[in-house]
Tab-separated table of C-alpha atoms and ligand atoms in Angstrom:
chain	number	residue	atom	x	y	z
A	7	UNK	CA	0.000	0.000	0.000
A	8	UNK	CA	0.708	3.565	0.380
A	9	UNK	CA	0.708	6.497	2.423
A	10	UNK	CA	-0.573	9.809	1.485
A	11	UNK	CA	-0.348	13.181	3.733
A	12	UNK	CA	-3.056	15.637	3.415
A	13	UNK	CA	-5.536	13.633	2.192
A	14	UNK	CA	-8.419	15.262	3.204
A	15	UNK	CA	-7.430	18.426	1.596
A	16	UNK	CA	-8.378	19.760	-1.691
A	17	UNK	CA	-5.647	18.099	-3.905
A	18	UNK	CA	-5.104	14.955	-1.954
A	19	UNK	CA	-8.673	14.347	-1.481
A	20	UNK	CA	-8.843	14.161	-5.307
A	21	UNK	CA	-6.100	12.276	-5.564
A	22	UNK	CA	-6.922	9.616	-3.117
A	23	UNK	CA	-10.699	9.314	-4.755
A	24	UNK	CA	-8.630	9.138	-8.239
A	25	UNK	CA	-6.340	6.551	-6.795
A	26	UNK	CA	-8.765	3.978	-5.749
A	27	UNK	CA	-11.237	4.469	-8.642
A	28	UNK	CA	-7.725	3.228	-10.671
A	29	UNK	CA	-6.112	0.814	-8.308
A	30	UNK	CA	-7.022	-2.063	-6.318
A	31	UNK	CA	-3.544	-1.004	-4.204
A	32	UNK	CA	-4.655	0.546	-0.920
A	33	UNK	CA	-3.914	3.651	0.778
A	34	UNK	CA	-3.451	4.933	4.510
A	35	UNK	CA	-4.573	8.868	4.557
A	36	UNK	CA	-2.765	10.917	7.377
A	37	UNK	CA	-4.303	14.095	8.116
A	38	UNK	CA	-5.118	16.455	10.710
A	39	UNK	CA	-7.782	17.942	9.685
A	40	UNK	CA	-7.025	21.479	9.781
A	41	UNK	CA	-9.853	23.833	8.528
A	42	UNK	CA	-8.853	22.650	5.008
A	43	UNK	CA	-9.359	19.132	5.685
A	44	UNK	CA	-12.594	17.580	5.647
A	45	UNK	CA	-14.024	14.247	5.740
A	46	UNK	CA	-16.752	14.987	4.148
A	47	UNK	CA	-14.565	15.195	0.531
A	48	UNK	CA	-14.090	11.951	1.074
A	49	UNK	CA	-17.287	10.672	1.435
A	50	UNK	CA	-17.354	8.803	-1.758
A	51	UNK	CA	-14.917	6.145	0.103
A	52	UNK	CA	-17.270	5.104	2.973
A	53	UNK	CA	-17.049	1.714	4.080
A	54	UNK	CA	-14.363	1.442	1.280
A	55	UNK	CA	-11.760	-1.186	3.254
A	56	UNK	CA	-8.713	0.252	0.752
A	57	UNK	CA	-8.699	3.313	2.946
A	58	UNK	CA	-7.286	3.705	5.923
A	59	UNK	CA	-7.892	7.397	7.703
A	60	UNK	CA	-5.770	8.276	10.252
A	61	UNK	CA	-6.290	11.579	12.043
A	62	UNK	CA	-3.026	12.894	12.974
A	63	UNK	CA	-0.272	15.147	12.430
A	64	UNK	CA	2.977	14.375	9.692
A	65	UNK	CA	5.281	16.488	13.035
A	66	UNK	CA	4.338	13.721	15.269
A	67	UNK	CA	7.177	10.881	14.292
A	68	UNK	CA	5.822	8.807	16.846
A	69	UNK	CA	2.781	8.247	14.970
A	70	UNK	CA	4.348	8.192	11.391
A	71	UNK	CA	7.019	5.739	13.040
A	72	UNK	CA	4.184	3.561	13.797
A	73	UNK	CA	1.702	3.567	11.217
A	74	UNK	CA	4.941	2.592	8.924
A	75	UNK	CA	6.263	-0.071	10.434
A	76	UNK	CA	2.750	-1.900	10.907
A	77	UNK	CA	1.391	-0.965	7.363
A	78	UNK	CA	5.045	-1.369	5.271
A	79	UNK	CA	4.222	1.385	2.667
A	80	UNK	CA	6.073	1.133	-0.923
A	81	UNK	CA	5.386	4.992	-1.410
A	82	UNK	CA	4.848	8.017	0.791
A	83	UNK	CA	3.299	11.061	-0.685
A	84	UNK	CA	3.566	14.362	1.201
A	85	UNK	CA	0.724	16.791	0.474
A	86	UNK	CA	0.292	17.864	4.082
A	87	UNK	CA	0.593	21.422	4.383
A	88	UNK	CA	-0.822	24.880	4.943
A	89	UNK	CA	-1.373	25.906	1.565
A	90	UNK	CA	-3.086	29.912	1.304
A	91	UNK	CA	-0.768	32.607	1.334
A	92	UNK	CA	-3.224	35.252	2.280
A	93	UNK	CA	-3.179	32.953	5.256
A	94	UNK	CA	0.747	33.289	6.084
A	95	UNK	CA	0.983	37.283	5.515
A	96	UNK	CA	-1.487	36.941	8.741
A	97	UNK	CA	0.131	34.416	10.516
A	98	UNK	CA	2.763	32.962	9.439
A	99	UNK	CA	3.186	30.350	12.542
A	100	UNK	CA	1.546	27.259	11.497
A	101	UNK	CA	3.306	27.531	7.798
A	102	UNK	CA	6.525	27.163	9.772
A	103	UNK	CA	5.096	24.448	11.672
A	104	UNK	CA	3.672	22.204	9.207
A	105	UNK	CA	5.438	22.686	5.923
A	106	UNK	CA	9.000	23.009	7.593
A	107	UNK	CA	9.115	21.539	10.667
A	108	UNK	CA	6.697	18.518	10.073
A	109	UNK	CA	8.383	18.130	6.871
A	110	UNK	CA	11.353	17.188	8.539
A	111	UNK	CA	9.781	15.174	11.470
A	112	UNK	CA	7.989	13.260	8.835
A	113	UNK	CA	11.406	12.573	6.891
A	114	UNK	CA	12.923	11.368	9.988
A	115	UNK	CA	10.340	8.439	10.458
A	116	UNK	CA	10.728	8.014	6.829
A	117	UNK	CA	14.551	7.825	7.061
A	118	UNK	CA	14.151	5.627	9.690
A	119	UNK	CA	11.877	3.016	8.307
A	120	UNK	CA	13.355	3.367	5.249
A	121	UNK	CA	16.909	2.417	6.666
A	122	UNK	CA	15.076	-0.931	8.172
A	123	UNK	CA	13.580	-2.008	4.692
A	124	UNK	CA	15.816	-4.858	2.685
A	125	UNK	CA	15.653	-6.516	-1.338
A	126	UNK	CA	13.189	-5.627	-3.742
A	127	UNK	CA	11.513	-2.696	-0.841
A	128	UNK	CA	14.421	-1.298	-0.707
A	129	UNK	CA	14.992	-0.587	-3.757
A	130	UNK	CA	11.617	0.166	-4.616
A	131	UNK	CA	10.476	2.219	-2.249
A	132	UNK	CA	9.636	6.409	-3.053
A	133	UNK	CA	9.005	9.325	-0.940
A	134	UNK	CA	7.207	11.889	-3.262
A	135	UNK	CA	6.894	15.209	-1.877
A	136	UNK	CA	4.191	17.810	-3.737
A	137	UNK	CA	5.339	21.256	-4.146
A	138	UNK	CA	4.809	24.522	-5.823
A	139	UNK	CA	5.739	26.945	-8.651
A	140	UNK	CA	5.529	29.737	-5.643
A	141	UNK	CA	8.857	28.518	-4.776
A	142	UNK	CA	10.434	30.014	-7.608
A	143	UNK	CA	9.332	33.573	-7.061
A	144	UNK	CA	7.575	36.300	-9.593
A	145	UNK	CA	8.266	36.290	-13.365
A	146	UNK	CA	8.641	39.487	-15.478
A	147	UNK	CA	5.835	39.510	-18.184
A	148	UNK	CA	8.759	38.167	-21.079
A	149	UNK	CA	10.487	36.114	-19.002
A	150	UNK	CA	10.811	32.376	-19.999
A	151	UNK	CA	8.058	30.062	-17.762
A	152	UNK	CA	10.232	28.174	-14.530
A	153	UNK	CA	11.724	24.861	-15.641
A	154	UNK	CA	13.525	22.725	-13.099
A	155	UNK	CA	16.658	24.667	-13.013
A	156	UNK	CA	14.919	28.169	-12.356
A	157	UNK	CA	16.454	29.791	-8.902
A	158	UNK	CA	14.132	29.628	-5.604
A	159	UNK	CA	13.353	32.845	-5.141
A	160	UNK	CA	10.622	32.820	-2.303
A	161	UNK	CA	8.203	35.772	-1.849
A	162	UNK	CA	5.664	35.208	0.784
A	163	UNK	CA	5.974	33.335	4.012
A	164	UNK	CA	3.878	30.497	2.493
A	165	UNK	CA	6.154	29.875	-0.661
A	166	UNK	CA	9.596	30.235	1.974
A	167	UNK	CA	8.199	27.635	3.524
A	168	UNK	CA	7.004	25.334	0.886
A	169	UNK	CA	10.793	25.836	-0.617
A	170	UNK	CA	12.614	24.805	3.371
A	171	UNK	CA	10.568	22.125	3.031
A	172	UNK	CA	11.972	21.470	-0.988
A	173	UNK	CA	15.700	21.598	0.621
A	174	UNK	CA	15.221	19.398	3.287
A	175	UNK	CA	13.587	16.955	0.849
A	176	UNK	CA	16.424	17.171	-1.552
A	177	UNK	CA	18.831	16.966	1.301
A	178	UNK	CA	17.917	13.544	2.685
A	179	UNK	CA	18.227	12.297	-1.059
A	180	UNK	CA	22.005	13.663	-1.355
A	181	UNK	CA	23.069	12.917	2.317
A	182	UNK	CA	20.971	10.022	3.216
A	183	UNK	CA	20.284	8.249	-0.758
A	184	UNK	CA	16.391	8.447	0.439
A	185	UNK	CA	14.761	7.916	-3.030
A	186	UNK	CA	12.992	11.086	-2.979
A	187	UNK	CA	10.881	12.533	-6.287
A	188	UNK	CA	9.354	16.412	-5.938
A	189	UNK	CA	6.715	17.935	-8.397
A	190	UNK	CA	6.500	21.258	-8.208
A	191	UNK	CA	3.180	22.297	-9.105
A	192	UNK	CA	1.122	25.272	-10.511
A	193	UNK	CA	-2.117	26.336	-9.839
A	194	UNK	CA	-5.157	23.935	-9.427
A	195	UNK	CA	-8.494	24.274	-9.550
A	196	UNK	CA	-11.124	21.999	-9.764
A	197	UNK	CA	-14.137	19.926	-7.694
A	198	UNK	CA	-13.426	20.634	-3.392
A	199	UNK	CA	-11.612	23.626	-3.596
A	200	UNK	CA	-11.565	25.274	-0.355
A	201	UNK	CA	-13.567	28.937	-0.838
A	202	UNK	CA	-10.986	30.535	0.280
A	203	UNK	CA	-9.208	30.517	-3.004
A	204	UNK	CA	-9.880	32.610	-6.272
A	205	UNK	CA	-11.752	30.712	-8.007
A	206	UNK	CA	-14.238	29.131	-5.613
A	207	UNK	CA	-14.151	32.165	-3.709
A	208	UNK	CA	-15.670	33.904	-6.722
A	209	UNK	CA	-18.008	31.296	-7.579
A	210	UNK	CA	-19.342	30.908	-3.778
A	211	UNK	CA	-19.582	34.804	-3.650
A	212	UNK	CA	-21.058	35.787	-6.875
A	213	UNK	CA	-24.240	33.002	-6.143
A	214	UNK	CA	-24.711	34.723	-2.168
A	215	UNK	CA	-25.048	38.076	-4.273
A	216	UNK	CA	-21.650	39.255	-2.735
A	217	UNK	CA	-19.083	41.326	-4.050
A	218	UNK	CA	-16.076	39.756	-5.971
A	219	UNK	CA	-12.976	40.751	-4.256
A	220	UNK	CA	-9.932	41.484	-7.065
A	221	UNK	CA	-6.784	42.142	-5.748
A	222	UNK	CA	-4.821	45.242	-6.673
A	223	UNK	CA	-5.075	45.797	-10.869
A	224	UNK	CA	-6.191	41.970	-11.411
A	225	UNK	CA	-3.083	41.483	-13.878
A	226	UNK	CA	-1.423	39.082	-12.049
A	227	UNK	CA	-0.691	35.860	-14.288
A	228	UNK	CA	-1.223	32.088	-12.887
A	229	UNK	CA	-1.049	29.344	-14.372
A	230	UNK	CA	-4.014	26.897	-14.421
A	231	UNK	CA	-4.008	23.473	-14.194
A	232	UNK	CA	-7.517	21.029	-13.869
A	233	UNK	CA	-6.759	18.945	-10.828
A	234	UNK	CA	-7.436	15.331	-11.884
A	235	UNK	CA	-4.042	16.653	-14.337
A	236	UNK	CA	-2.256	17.412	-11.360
A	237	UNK	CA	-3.516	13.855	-10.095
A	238	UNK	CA	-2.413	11.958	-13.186
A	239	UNK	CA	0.827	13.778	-12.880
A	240	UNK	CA	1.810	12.646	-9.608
A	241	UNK	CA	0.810	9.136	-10.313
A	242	UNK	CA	3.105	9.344	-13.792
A	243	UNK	CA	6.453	10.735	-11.604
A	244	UNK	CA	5.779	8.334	-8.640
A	245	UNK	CA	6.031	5.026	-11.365
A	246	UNK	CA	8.687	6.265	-13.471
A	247	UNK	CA	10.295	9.551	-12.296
A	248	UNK	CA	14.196	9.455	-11.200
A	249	UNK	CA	14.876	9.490	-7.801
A	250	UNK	CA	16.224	12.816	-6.797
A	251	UNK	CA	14.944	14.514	-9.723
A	252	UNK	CA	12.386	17.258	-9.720
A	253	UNK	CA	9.442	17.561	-11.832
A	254	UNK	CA	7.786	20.811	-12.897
A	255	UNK	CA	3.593	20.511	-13.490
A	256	UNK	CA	1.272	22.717	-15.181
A	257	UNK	CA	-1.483	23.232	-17.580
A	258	UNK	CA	-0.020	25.971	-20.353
A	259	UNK	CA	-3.022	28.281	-19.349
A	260	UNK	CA	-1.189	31.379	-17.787
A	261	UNK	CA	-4.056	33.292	-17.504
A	262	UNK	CA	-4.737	36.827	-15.633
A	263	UNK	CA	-6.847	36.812	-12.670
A	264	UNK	CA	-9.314	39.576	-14.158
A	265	UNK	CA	-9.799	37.250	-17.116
A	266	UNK	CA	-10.822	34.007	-14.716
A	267	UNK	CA	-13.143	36.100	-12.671
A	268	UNK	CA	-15.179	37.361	-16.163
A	269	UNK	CA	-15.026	33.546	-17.373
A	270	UNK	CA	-16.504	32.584	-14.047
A	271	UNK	CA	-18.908	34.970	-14.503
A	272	UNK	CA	-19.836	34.392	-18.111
A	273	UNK	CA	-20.740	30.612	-17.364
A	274	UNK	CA	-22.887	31.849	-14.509
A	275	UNK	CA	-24.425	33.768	-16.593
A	276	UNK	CA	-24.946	31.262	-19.082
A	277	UNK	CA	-25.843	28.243	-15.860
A	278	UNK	CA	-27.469	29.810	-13.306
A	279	UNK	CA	-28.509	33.497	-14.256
A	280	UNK	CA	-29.440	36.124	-11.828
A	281	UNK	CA	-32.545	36.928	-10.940
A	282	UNK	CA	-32.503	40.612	-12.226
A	283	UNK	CA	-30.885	39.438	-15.273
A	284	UNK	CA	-28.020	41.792	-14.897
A	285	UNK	CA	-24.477	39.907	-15.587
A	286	UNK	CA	-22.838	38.937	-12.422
A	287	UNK	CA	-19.435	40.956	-13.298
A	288	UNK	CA	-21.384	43.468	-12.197
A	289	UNK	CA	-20.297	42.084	-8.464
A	290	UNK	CA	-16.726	42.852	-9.332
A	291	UNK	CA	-15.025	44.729	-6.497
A	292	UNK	CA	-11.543	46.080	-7.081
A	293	UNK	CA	-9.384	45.595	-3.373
A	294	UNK	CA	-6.329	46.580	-1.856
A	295	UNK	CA	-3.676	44.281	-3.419
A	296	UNK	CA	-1.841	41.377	-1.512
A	297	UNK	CA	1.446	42.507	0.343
A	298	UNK	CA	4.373	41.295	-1.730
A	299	UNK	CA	2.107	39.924	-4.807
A	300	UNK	CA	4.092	37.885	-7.412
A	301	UNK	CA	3.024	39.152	-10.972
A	302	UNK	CA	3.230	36.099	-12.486
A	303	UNK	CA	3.788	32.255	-12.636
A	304	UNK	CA	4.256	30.128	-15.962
A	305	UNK	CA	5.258	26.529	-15.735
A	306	UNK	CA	7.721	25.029	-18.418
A	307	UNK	CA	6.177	21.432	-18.638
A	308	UNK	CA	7.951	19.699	-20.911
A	309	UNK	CA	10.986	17.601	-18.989
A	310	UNK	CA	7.637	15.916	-17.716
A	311	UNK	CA	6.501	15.817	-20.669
A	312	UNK	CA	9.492	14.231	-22.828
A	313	UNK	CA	10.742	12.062	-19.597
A	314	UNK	CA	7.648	10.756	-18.848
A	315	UNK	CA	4.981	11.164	-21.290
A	316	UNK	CA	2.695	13.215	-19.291
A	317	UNK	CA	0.469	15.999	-20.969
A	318	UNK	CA	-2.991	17.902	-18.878
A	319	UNK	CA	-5.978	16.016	-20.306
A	320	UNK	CA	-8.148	19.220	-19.827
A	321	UNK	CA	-8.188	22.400	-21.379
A	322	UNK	CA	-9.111	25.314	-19.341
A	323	UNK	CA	-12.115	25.666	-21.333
A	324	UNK	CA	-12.953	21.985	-20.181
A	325	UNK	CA	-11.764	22.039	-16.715
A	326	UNK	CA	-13.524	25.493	-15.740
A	327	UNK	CA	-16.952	23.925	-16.664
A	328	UNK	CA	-16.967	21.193	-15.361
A	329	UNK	CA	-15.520	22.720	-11.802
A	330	UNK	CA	-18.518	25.372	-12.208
A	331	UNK	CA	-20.989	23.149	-12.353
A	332	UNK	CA	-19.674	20.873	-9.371
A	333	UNK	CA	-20.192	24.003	-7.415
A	334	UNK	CA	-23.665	24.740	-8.604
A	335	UNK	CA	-24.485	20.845	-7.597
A	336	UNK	CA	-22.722	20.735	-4.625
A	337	UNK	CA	-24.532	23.861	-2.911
A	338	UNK	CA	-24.392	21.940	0.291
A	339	UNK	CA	-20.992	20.572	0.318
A	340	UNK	CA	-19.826	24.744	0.324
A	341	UNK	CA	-22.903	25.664	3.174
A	342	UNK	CA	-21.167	22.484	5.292
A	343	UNK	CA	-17.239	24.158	4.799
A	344	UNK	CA	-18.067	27.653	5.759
A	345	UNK	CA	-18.468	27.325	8.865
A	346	UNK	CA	-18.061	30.153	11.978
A	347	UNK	CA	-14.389	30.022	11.071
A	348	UNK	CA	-14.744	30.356	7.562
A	349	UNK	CA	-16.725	33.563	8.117
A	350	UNK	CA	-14.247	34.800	10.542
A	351	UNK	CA	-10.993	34.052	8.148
A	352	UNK	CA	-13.349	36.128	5.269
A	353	UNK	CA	-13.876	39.147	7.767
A	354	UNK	CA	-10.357	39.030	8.865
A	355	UNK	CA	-8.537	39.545	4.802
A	356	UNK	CA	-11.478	41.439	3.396
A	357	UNK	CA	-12.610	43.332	6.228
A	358	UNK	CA	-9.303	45.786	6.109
A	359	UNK	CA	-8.930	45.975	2.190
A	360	UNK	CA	-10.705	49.290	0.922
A	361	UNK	CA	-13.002	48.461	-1.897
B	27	NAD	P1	-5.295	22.227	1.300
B	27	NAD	O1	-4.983	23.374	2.193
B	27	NAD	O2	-6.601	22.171	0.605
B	27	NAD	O3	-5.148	20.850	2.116
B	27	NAD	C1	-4.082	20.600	2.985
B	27	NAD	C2	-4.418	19.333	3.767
B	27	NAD	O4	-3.322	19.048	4.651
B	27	NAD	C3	-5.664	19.458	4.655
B	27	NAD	O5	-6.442	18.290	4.560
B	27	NAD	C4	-5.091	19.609	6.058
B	27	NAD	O6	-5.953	19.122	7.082
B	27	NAD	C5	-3.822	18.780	5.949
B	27	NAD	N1	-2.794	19.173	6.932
B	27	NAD	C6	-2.379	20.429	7.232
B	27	NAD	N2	-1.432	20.382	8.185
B	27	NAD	C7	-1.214	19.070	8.460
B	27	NAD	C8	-0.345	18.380	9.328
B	27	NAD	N3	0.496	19.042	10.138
B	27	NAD	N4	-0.394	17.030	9.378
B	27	NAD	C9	-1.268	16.339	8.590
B	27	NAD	N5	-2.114	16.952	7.751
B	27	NAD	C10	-2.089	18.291	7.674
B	27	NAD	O7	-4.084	22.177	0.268
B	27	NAD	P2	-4.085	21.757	-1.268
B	27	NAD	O8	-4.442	22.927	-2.092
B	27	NAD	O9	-4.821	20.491	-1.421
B	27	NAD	O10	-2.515	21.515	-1.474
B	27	NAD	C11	-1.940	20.224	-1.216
B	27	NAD	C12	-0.440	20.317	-1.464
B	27	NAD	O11	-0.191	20.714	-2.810
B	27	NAD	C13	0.271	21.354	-0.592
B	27	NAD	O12	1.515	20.823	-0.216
B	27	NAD	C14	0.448	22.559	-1.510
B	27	NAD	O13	1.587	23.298	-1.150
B	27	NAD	C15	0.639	21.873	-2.847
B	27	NAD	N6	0.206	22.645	-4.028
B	27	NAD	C16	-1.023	23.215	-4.087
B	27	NAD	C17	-1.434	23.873	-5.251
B	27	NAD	C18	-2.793	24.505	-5.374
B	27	NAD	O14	-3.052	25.201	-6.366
B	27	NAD	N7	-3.719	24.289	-4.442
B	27	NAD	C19	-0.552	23.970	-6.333
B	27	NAD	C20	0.714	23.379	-6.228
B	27	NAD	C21	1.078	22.708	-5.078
B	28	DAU	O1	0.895	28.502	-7.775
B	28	DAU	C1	0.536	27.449	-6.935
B	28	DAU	C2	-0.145	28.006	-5.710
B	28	DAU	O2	-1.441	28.418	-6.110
B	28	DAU	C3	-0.246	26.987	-4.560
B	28	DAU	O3	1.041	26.666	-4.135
B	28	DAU	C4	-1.061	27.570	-3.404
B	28	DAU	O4	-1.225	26.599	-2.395
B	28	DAU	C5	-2.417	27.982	-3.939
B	28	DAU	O5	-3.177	28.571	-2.909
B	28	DAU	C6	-2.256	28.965	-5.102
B	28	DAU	O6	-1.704	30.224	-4.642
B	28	DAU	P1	-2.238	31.634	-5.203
B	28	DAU	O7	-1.891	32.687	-4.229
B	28	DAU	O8	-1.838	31.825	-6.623
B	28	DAU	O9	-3.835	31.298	-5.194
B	28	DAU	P2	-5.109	32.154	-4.748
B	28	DAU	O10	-6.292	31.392	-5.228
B	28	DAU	O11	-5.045	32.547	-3.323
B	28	DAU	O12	-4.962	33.463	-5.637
B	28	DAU	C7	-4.897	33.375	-7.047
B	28	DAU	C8	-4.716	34.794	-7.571
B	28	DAU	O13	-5.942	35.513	-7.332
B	28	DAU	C9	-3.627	35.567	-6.862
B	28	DAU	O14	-2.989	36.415	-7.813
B	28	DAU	C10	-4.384	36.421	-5.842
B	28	DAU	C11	-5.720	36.685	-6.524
B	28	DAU	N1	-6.884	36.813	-5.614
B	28	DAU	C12	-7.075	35.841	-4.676
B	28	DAU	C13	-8.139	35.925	-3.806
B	28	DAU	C14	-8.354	34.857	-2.748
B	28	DAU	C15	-7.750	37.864	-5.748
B	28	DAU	O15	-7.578	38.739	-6.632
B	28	DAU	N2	-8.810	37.945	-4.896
B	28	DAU	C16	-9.045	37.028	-3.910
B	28	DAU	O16	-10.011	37.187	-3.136
């Protein structure tokens, strides 16, 4: 079997849902169910013996010590991690905590059991850790997208943390030989994305007739990438990527954030209009920008690409459709995750930026 991190989050619930609809192999899901992580994304697994939850955290070794040696994992896969950066401009704490510190608590168990395991495990076994584009910092608008090789250049406490957690991960490979593989990852979007992010943020908003919060000049560029794609990725680098090596991920849809908010609103328009018949860009609110706000992230795909033979399966076209609609059929899944601390976290970042 194997053992995935963060499971209950947006991109590992996907991926563990994706995993078992594709493979008989099963799969122990670590998580501690921070405000991101919720059960209830996983409720298509119920009763489902191939999974194994395990509420807990990847800093406590004790547990991770434990849960490997009695289940013998071939593969560990590290989502777990705070993951919003408008989240570590306000508190940086827990980003510190989880993505640096429990990243190396969780590669000391791994180390350990690892160092225990003989033959054919040996050999075989891989500790996959998912990162981020972030890590590599802002591009200029002509700049050539971030392949492999780019420099880290951090910007926000979240991305500093997500690249610690990079170093330590490609340390244990070079001083230790752990068989380590890291994607590094750009935007997702896509079914059980927590509201707190752009696009289900606009979606959730725009249906409660609320205004749609764009940062600054809403030119900033990301890259978007249908999450399933992100899913397939993973699976691709963790059967036949090189240990050590990194692997870049994304969709080839740099888009600007102005232009994903219209789209959104276009297909509600076109889905679910409002009842005064006015277009819901009407909602758009420009706010005061994000402190230290990269421009722009572009992801050079193609080592993954000609290594591996991995391409996105969805076009943005495709994958912004289909995520719409799971939102418009899924009205309760969104009432169940904003709960009292959902509304305080939205009162807390939008309360102080001026409209
Ligand atoms: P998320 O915030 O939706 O989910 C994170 C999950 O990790 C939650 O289930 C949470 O409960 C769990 N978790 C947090 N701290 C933990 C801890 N100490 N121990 C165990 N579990 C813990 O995040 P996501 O968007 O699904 O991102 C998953 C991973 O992918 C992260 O490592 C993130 O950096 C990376 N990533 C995300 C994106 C994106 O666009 N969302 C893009 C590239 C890479
Ligand atoms: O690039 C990969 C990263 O993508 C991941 O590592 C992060 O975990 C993930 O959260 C995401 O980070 P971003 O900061 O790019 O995502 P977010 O959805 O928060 O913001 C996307 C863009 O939209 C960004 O330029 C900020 C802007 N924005 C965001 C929010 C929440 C707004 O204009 N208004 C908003 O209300």
């Amino acid at each position: 079997m194997i053992l995935v991190t963060g499971g209950a989050g947006f991109i590992g619930a996907n991926f563990v849902v994706d995993w078992l609809a594709q493979s008989d192999e099963g799969l122990i899901n670590l998580d501690k169910l921070t405000y991101a992580g919720n059960r209830e994304n996983l409720a298509a697994l119920a009763g489902d013996p191939r999974h194994i939850f395990v509420h807990g955290d990847i800093g406590d070794s004790d547990l991770t010590s434990r849960l490997l040696s009695q289940y013998q994992p071939r593969a560990i896969i590290n989502f777990a991690a705070e993951s919003h950066v408008d989240r570590s401009i306000h508190g940086p704490e827990d980003f510190i905590q989880t993505n640096i510190v429990g990243t190396f608590h969780l590669l000391e168990a791994v180390r350990g059991y690892w160092g225990s395991l003989h033959d054919d495990a040996l050999q075989g076994f891989r500790f996959l850790h998912v990162s981020t584009d972030e890590v590599y910092g802002s591009l200029a608008r002509d700049e050539a997208a971030f392949s492999e090789t780019h420099r880290y250049e951090p910007n926000s406490p979240y991305s500093a943390s997500k690249a610690a957690s990079d170093h330590l991960v490609r340390a244990y490979h070079h001083t230790y030989g752990l068989p380590v593989l890291t994607t590094n990852c750009s935007n997702n979007y896509g079914p059980y994305h927590f509201p707190e992010k752009l696009i289900p943020l606009m979606i959730v908003n725009a249906l409660a007739g609320k205004p749609l919060p764009v940062y600054g000049d809403g030119q900033q560029i990301r890259d978007w990438l249908y999450v399933t794609d992100h899913c397939s990725a993973i699976r691709r680098v963790l059967d036949a990527g090189r240990p050590g090596e990194t692997y870049n991920v994304g969709g080839w849809n740099e888009k600007p954030n102005l232009e994903i908010v219209h789209t959104v609103c276009a297909l509600l328009d076109e889905l679910r209009p409002r009842a005064d018949g006015k277009p819901y860009r009407e909602q758009i609110s420009y706010v005061t920008d994000r402190p230290g706000h990269d421009r722009r992230y572009a992801i050079d795909a193609r080592k993954i690409e000609r290594e591996l033979g991995w391409k996105p399966a969805e076009t943005f076209a495709t994958g912004i459709r289909k995520t719409v609609l799971w939102y418009l059929e899924n009205q309760d899944w969104v009432r169940n995750v904003q709960s009292g601390a959902y509304r305080a976290w939205v009162e807390r970042n939008y309360g102080e930026r001026q409209p």
